[in-house]
PDB file of C-alpha atoms in Angstrom:
ATOM      1  CA  ALA A  16      80.638  92.561  95.898  1.00 73.00           C
ATOM      2  CA  GLN A  17      81.551  96.114  94.772  1.00 79.00           C
ATOM      3  CA  SER A  18      80.411  97.326  91.419  1.00 87.00           C
ATOM      4  CA  VAL A  19      79.737 100.460  89.339  1.00 91.00           C
ATOM      5  CA  THR A  20      77.338 101.103  86.846  1.00 94.00           C
ATOM      6  CA  GLN A  21      77.777 103.900  84.153  1.00 96.00           C
ATOM      7  CA  LEU A  22      74.587 105.059  82.571  1.00 92.00           C
ATOM      8  CA  GLY A  23      74.909 106.002  78.928  1.00 92.00           C
ATOM      9  CA  SER A  24      77.515 104.162  76.934  1.00 93.00           C
ATOM     10  CA  HIS A  25      77.790 107.235  74.324  1.00 96.00           C
ATOM     11  CA  VAL A  26      77.111 110.829  75.375  1.00 97.00           C
ATOM     12  CA  SER A  27      77.108 113.768  72.771  1.00 97.00           C
ATOM     13  CA  VAL A  28      77.695 117.449  73.773  1.00 97.00           C
ATOM     14  CA  SER A  29      78.365 120.500  71.985  1.00 97.00           C
ATOM     15  CA  GLU A  30      81.617 122.415  72.282  1.00 97.00           C
ATOM     16  CA  GLY A  31      81.276 124.500  75.336  1.00 97.00           C
ATOM     17  CA  ALA A  32      78.161 122.872  76.855  1.00 98.00           C
ATOM     18  CA  LEU A  33      78.109 121.244  80.115  1.00 98.00           C
ATOM     19  CA  VAL A  34      79.558 117.428  80.285  1.00 98.00           C
ATOM     20  CA  LEU A  35      77.981 115.289  82.810  1.00 98.00           C
ATOM     21  CA  LEU A  36      78.808 111.262  83.098  1.00 98.00           C
ATOM     22  CA  ARG A  37      77.296 109.387  85.665  1.00 97.00           C
ATOM     23  CA  CYS A  38      78.355 106.836  87.903  1.00 96.00           C
ATOM     24  CA  ASN A  39      76.592 104.850  90.605  1.00 95.00           C
ATOM     25  CA  TYR A  40      78.337 102.347  92.940  1.00 92.00           C
ATOM     26  CA  SER A  41      77.332  99.455  94.815  1.00 88.00           C
ATOM     27  CA  SER A  42      79.132  98.907  98.068  1.00 75.00           C
ATOM     28  CA  SER A  43      78.426  97.734 101.538  1.00 68.00           C
ATOM     29  CA  VAL A  44      80.539 100.388 103.016  1.00 71.00           C
ATOM     30  CA  PRO A  45      81.732 104.071 101.384  1.00 71.00           C
ATOM     31  CA  PRO A  46      84.349 103.007  98.862  1.00 82.00           C
ATOM     32  CA  TYR A  47      87.347 104.582  96.963  1.00 90.00           C
ATOM     33  CA  LEU A  48      86.262 105.920  93.572  1.00 93.00           C
ATOM     34  CA  PHE A  49      88.007 106.793  90.578  1.00 95.00           C
ATOM     35  CA  TRP A  50      87.444 108.383  87.271  1.00 97.00           C
ATOM     36  CA  TYR A  51      89.987 107.410  84.335  1.00 97.00           C
ATOM     37  CA  VAL A  52      90.041 108.788  80.539  1.00 97.00           C
ATOM     38  CA  GLN A  53      91.323 106.758  77.768  1.00 95.00           C
ATOM     39  CA  TYR A  54      92.035 108.345  74.416  1.00 93.00           C
ATOM     40  CA  PRO A  55      92.301 106.242  71.153  1.00 88.00           C
ATOM     41  CA  ASN A  56      94.722 103.754  71.069  1.00 85.00           C
ATOM     42  CA  GLN A  57      96.142 104.435  74.480  1.00 88.00           C
ATOM     43  CA  GLY A  58      96.037 103.263  78.173  1.00 89.00           C
ATOM     44  CA  LEU A  59      93.995 104.792  80.696  1.00 93.00           C
ATOM     45  CA  GLN A  60      95.109 107.643  82.865  1.00 94.00           C
ATOM     46  CA  LEU A  61      93.800 109.118  85.965  1.00 95.00           C
ATOM     47  CA  LEU A  62      91.253 112.174  86.048  1.00 97.00           C
ATOM     48  CA  LEU A  63      90.586 112.163  89.894  1.00 96.00           C
ATOM     49  CA  LYS A  64      89.668 110.003  92.753  1.00 93.00           C
ATOM     50  CA  TYR A  65      87.931 110.362  95.949  1.00 92.00           C
ATOM     51  CA  THR A  66      89.440 108.577  99.051  1.00 86.00           C
ATOM     52  CA  SER A  67      87.222 109.585 101.963  1.00 77.00           C
ATOM     53  CA  ALA A  68      88.463 113.142 102.244  1.00 75.00           C
ATOM     54  CA  ALA A  69      86.576 116.220 100.306  1.00 84.00           C
ATOM     55  CA  THR A  70      83.304 115.020  98.911  1.00 88.00           C
ATOM     56  CA  LEU A  71      83.916 117.370  95.811  1.00 94.00           C
ATOM     57  CA  VAL A  72      87.062 116.245  94.056  1.00 95.00           C
ATOM     58  CA  LYS A  73      88.779 118.197  91.402  1.00 95.00           C
ATOM     59  CA  GLY A  74      90.660 116.606  88.938  1.00 95.00           C
ATOM     60  CA  ILE A  75      92.876 117.444  85.769  1.00 94.00           C
ATOM     61  CA  ASN A  76      91.728 119.262  82.634  1.00 93.00           C
ATOM     62  CA  GLY A  77      88.987 120.806  84.397  1.00 96.00           C
ATOM     63  CA  PHE A  78      86.870 118.121  85.472  1.00 97.00           C
ATOM     64  CA  GLU A  79      85.426 117.403  88.985  1.00 97.00           C
ATOM     65  CA  ALA A  80      83.044 114.713  90.561  1.00 97.00           C
ATOM     66  CA  GLU A  81      80.999 114.839  93.560  1.00 94.00           C
ATOM     67  CA  PHE A  82      80.673 111.769  96.088  1.00 92.00           C
ATOM     68  CA  LYS A  83      77.024 111.406  97.181  1.00 92.00           C
ATOM     69  CA  LYS A  84      76.538 108.766  99.624  1.00 89.00           C
ATOM     70  CA  SER A  85      72.873 109.246  99.910  1.00 89.00           C
ATOM     71  CA  GLU A  86      72.815 108.759  96.170  1.00 91.00           C
ATOM     72  CA  THR A  87      75.552 106.012  95.836  1.00 92.00           C
ATOM     73  CA  SER A  88      76.802 108.384  93.043  1.00 94.00           C
ATOM     74  CA  PHE A  89      80.006 109.996  91.709  1.00 95.00           C
ATOM     75  CA  HIS A  90      79.148 111.674  88.574  1.00 97.00           C
ATOM     76  CA  LEU A  91      81.871 113.617  86.556  1.00 98.00           C
ATOM     77  CA  THR A  92      81.166 117.026  85.389  1.00 98.00           C
ATOM     78  CA  LYS A  93      83.046 119.895  83.328  1.00 98.00           C
ATOM     79  CA  PRO A  94      81.252 123.444  82.643  1.00 97.00           C
ATOM     80  CA  SER A  95      82.392 123.594  79.314  1.00 97.00           C
ATOM     81  CA  ALA A  96      83.415 120.816  76.852  1.00 97.00           C
ATOM     82  CA  HIS A  97      86.433 121.099  74.422  1.00 96.00           C
ATOM     83  CA  MET A  98      87.090 119.094  71.322  1.00 96.00           C
ATOM     84  CA  SER A  99      90.276 117.671  73.016  1.00 95.00           C
ATOM     85  CA  ASP A 100      87.702 115.915  75.826  1.00 96.00           C
ATOM     86  CA  ALA A 101      86.526 113.396  73.047  1.00 96.00           C
ATOM     87  CA  ALA A 102      87.482 110.058  74.661  1.00 96.00           C
ATOM     88  CA  GLU A 103      86.279 107.057  76.768  1.00 96.00           C
ATOM     89  CA  TYR A 104      85.751 107.677  80.398  1.00 97.00           C
ATOM     90  CA  PHE A 105      85.583 104.895  83.059  1.00 97.00           C
ATOM     91  CA  CYS A 106      84.375 105.018  86.534  1.00 96.00           C
ATOM     92  CA  ALA A 107      86.078 102.465  89.092  1.00 94.00           C
ATOM     93  CA  VAL A 108      85.742 101.352  92.695  1.00 91.00           C
ATOM     94  CA  SER A 109      87.782  99.743  95.212  1.00 87.00           C
ATOM     95  CA  GLY A 110      88.266  99.184  98.866  1.00 76.00           C
ATOM     96  CA  SER A 111      84.892  97.573  99.450  1.00 68.00           C
ATOM     97  CA  PRO A 112      84.950  95.438 101.569  1.00 69.00           C
ATOM     98  CA  PRO A 113      87.864  96.969 103.584  1.00 68.00           C
ATOM     99  CA  GLY A 114      91.055  95.084 102.801  1.00 69.00           C
ATOM    100  CA  THR A 115      89.840  94.502  99.278  1.00 69.00           C
ATOM    101  CA  TYR A 116      92.335  95.610  96.792  1.00 78.00           C
ATOM    102  CA  LYS A 117      90.589  95.054  93.553  1.00 85.00           C
ATOM    103  CA  TYR A 118      89.886  97.701  91.373  1.00 89.00           C
ATOM    104  CA  ILE A 119      86.517  97.288  89.489  1.00 90.00           C
ATOM    105  CA  PHE A 120      85.586  99.135  86.311  1.00 93.00           C
ATOM    106  CA  GLY A 121      82.670 100.249  84.816  1.00 94.00           C
ATOM    107  CA  THR A 122      81.632  99.541  81.198  1.00 95.00           C
ATOM    108  CA  GLY A 123      82.821 103.059  80.291  1.00 96.00           C
ATOM    109  CA  THR A 124      81.051 106.080  78.415  1.00 97.00           C
ATOM    110  CA  ARG A 125      82.365 107.452  75.243  1.00 96.00           C
ATOM    111  CA  LEU A 126      82.226 111.186  75.011  1.00 97.00           C
ATOM    112  CA  LYS A 127      81.616 112.733  71.717  1.00 97.00           C
ATOM    113  CA  VAL A 128      82.212 116.569  71.108  1.00 97.00           C
ATOM    114  CA  LEU A 129      80.361 118.395  68.514  1.00 96.00           C
ATOM    115  CA  ALA A 130      81.645 121.552  67.059  1.00 93.00           C
TER     116      ALA A 130
ATOM    117  CA  ASN B   5     111.360 106.214  84.465  1.00 75.00           C
ATOM    118  CA  ALA B   6     109.925 104.144  81.468  1.00 80.00           C
ATOM    119  CA  GLY B   7     106.654 103.630  83.530  1.00 93.00           C
ATOM    120  CA  VAL B   8     104.569 100.333  82.757  1.00 96.00           C
ATOM    121  CA  THR B   9     105.991  98.746  79.548  1.00 96.00           C
ATOM    122  CA  GLN B  10     104.202  95.784  77.748  1.00 97.00           C
ATOM    123  CA  THR B  11     105.461  93.618  75.065  1.00 97.00           C
ATOM    124  CA  PRO B  12     104.397  92.733  72.387  1.00 97.00           C
ATOM    125  CA  LYS B  13     101.869  95.394  71.153  1.00 96.00           C
ATOM    126  CA  PHE B  14     100.173  93.049  68.716  1.00 96.00           C
ATOM    127  CA  GLN B  15      99.749  89.361  68.643  1.00 96.00           C
ATOM    128  CA  VAL B  16      98.043  86.959  66.561  1.00 97.00           C
ATOM    129  CA  LEU B  17      97.572  83.138  67.714  1.00 96.00           C
ATOM    130  CA  LYS B  18      95.785  80.140  66.595  1.00 97.00           C
ATOM    131  CA  THR B  19      93.456  78.390  68.975  1.00 97.00           C
ATOM    132  CA  GLY B  20      95.310  76.061  71.408  1.00 97.00           C
ATOM    133  CA  GLN B  21      98.716  77.956  71.310  1.00 97.00           C
ATOM    134  CA  SER B  22     100.072  79.196  74.426  1.00 96.00           C
ATOM    135  CA  MET B  23     101.861  82.342  75.280  1.00 96.00           C
ATOM    136  CA  THR B  24     103.040  84.951  77.674  1.00 97.00           C
ATOM    137  CA  LEU B  25     102.335  88.689  77.681  1.00 98.00           C
ATOM    138  CA  GLN B  26     104.919  90.584  79.361  1.00 98.00           C
ATOM    139  CA  CYS B  27     104.625  93.471  81.766  1.00 98.00           C
ATOM    140  CA  ALA B  28     107.171  95.408  83.842  1.00 97.00           C
ATOM    141  CA  GLN B  29     107.498  98.530  85.888  1.00 97.00           C
ATOM    142  CA  ASP B  30     110.259 100.575  87.039  1.00 95.00           C
ATOM    143  CA  MET B  31     108.802 102.422  89.720  1.00 95.00           C
ATOM    144  CA  ASN B  32     109.187  99.903  92.724  1.00 95.00           C
ATOM    145  CA  HIS B  33     105.515  99.702  92.948  1.00 95.00           C
ATOM    146  CA  GLU B  34     103.745  97.102  95.217  1.00 94.00           C
ATOM    147  CA  TYR B  35     100.598  96.485  93.369  1.00 94.00           C
ATOM    148  CA  MET B  36      99.921  95.147  89.881  1.00 96.00           C
ATOM    149  CA  SER B  37      97.201  93.828  87.944  1.00 96.00           C
ATOM    150  CA  TRP B  38      95.902  92.365  84.530  1.00 97.00           C
ATOM    151  CA  TYR B  39      92.872  93.605  82.887  1.00 97.00           C
ATOM    152  CA  ARG B  40      91.062  92.746  79.549  1.00 97.00           C
ATOM    153  CA  GLN B  41      89.264  95.291  77.540  1.00 95.00           C
ATOM    154  CA  ASP B  42      86.440  94.159  75.301  1.00 95.00           C
ATOM    155  CA  PRO B  43      83.921  96.384  73.589  1.00 89.00           C
ATOM    156  CA  GLY B  44      80.692  97.257  75.780  1.00 88.00           C
ATOM    157  CA  MET B  45      82.439  95.394  78.649  1.00 91.00           C
ATOM    158  CA  GLY B  46      84.758  98.021  80.052  1.00 91.00           C
ATOM    159  CA  LEU B  47      87.782  96.583  81.852  1.00 94.00           C
ATOM    160  CA  ARG B  48      87.662  93.558  83.307  1.00 95.00           C
ATOM    161  CA  LEU B  49      90.182  92.319  86.040  1.00 94.00           C
ATOM    162  CA  ILE B  50      91.937  89.050  85.392  1.00 96.00           C
ATOM    163  CA  HIS B  51      94.651  88.570  88.256  1.00 96.00           C
ATOM    164  CA  TYR B  52      96.296  91.079  90.598  1.00 95.00           C
ATOM    165  CA  SER B  53      99.471  90.990  92.703  1.00 95.00           C
ATOM    166  CA  VAL B  54      99.897  92.895  96.209  1.00 93.00           C
ATOM    167  CA  GLY B  55     103.724  91.859  96.159  1.00 92.00           C
ATOM    168  CA  ALA B  56     106.400  89.774  94.711  1.00 94.00           C
ATOM    169  CA  GLY B  57     105.195  86.193  95.566  1.00 94.00           C
ATOM    170  CA  ILE B  58     101.598  87.093  95.969  1.00 94.00           C
ATOM    171  CA  THR B  59      98.835  86.755  93.622  1.00 95.00           C
ATOM    172  CA  ASP B  60      95.043  86.420  93.482  1.00 93.00           C
ATOM    173  CA  GLN B  61      92.315  86.025  91.116  1.00 93.00           C
ATOM    174  CA  GLY B  62      90.070  88.954  89.689  1.00 91.00           C
ATOM    175  CA  GLU B  63      86.649  88.915  88.171  1.00 90.00           C
ATOM    176  CA  VAL B  64      87.923  86.620  84.851  1.00 95.00           C
ATOM    177  CA  PRO B  65      90.625  84.421  85.831  1.00 96.00           C
ATOM    178  CA  ASN B  66      89.879  81.298  83.924  1.00 96.00           C
ATOM    179  CA  GLY B  67      92.353  80.439  81.165  1.00 96.00           C
ATOM    180  CA  TYR B  68      95.220  82.771  82.600  1.00 97.00           C
ATOM    181  CA  ASN B  69      97.961  82.276  85.001  1.00 97.00           C
ATOM    182  CA  VAL B  70     100.367  84.756  86.543  1.00 97.00           C
ATOM    183  CA  SER B  71     103.138  84.689  88.817  1.00 96.00           C
ATOM    184  CA  ARG B  72     105.312  87.523  90.409  1.00 97.00           C
ATOM    185  CA  SER B  73     108.834  86.423  91.183  1.00 96.00           C
ATOM    186  CA  THR B  74     109.957  90.068  91.227  1.00 96.00           C
ATOM    187  CA  THR B  75     108.764  93.561  92.184  1.00 96.00           C
ATOM    188  CA  GLU B  76     109.053  94.710  88.364  1.00 97.00           C
ATOM    189  CA  ASP B  77     107.765  91.923  86.690  1.00 97.00           C
ATOM    190  CA  PHE B  78     104.094  90.322  86.297  1.00 98.00           C
ATOM    191  CA  PRO B  79     103.708  88.117  83.219  1.00 98.00           C
ATOM    192  CA  LEU B  80     100.343  86.910  82.040  1.00 98.00           C
ATOM    193  CA  ARG B  81     100.245  83.325  80.529  1.00 98.00           C
ATOM    194  CA  LEU B  82      97.725  81.985  78.197  1.00 96.00           C
ATOM    195  CA  LEU B  83      97.651  78.190  78.666  1.00 91.00           C
ATOM    196  CA  SER B  84      95.676  77.304  75.549  1.00 96.00           C
ATOM    197  CA  ALA B  85      94.382  80.359  73.642  1.00 96.00           C
ATOM    198  CA  ALA B  86      90.740  80.446  72.573  1.00 97.00           C
ATOM    199  CA  PRO B  87      88.811  82.756  70.218  1.00 97.00           C
ATOM    200  CA  SER B  88      87.007  84.218  73.431  1.00 96.00           C
ATOM    201  CA  GLN B  89      90.299  85.439  74.550  1.00 97.00           C
ATOM    202  CA  THR B  90      90.743  87.817  71.722  1.00 97.00           C
ATOM    203  CA  SER B  91      90.995  91.149  73.394  1.00 97.00           C
ATOM    204  CA  VAL B  92      93.187  94.201  74.283  1.00 96.00           C
ATOM    205  CA  TYR B  93      94.999  93.423  77.533  1.00 97.00           C
ATOM    206  CA  PHE B  94      96.289  96.290  79.785  1.00 97.00           C
ATOM    207  CA  CYS B  95      98.771  95.771  82.559  1.00 97.00           C
ATOM    208  CA  ALA B  96      98.777  98.377  85.641  1.00 96.00           C
ATOM    209  CA  SER B  97     100.799  99.118  88.863  1.00 96.00           C
ATOM    210  CA  SER B  98     100.106 101.450  91.697  1.00 94.00           C
ATOM    211  CA  PRO B  99     102.527 102.246  94.548  1.00 93.00           C
ATOM    212  CA  ARG B 100     100.937 100.457  97.400  1.00 89.00           C
ATOM    213  CA  ALA B 101      98.227  97.852  97.901  1.00 84.00           C
ATOM    214  CA  THR B 102      95.856  99.824  99.747  1.00 83.00           C
ATOM    215  CA  GLY B 103      92.977 100.210  97.088  1.00 82.00           C
ATOM    216  CA  THR B 104      93.399 104.049  97.288  1.00 85.00           C
ATOM    217  CA  ASP B 105      96.530 104.530  94.872  1.00 89.00           C
ATOM    218  CA  THR B 106      96.353 105.795  91.342  1.00 92.00           C
ATOM    219  CA  GLN B 107      97.013 103.078  88.827  1.00 94.00           C
ATOM    220  CA  TYR B 108      99.294 103.467  86.088  1.00 95.00           C
ATOM    221  CA  PHE B 109      98.744 101.905  82.812  1.00 95.00           C
ATOM    222  CA  GLY B 110     100.646 100.331  80.175  1.00 95.00           C
ATOM    223  CA  PRO B 111      99.884 100.730  76.571  1.00 94.00           C
ATOM    224  CA  GLY B 112      98.282  97.599  76.004  1.00 95.00           C
ATOM    225  CA  THR B 113      98.825  94.243  73.799  1.00 97.00           C
ATOM    226  CA  ARG B 114      96.344  93.636  71.249  1.00 96.00           C
ATOM    227  CA  LEU B 115      95.616  89.971  70.986  1.00 97.00           C
ATOM    228  CA  THR B 116      93.699  88.267  68.187  1.00 97.00           C
ATOM    229  CA  VAL B 117      93.232  84.435  68.569  1.00 97.00           C
ATOM    230  CA  LEU B 118      92.204  82.796  65.326  1.00 96.00           C
TER     231      LEU B 118
END
C-alpha cells in the first residue's frame, strides 16, 4: 500500500534562511506526489505536484521539490523563507498501484518562521 | 464559481446522534472525497467517489456512510456519533478520477461529539 512519511512535525527557520521539508514515499511503482499548504483555519491548497514529467517541480510562492526515485523522496525546498510561509505543509501520494484513486496524506510539518 | 462548499462550519453533537455533513462543488468535477484531520495524524481518507453512483472506502470508513446521487453533491453521514469522531472534516474534489489531478478543498467542518 502506498504511504508517505514526513520527518519532523515542527520545523523552525529564520526569515531569509533555506526551507527544507522532508517527504519520503513508499510505493511499489513510481507514484504521483503532491505538496499542499494549509494556513490557519483554512482548507488545503496545492503548492506543486509531480506526475512523471520533469523530476524538479516548481510551484507557487517560490517553492520547489525534486523527485528522487533512488531515495524514494520528494523534499520541498525554498531558498529564502518569508514570514508568510508560516503554515502547515502536507505531502501526499496517489496512483500506486496503477488505477488507485486514493490520495494518501502524510502527518504534516508545521513551519515556523522566526524574525 | 463557488468552488467546494461545506455546511455547517461548526457542529456539536451528543453521543449517539446522527447527522449529515454537506459538501457541494460547482466545477463539474468527477472525483470527490472526504477526509478527517486530527492533530498529529494529518488528513485521513474516509470515503471517495469517482463519479455519480460510485463510492469506495478510504483508510478510516467505519462509522461513516456516503452516497453520490449527483455530480455536485457528496454528503457524509455519521450514523451514531462517538467522541472519537470529534475532528475537522474536509471535502475535496478534482476534475478527473486519475490520481494526477489537483484536489480542491472546502473550508472544513469542525465537529465536536460530547
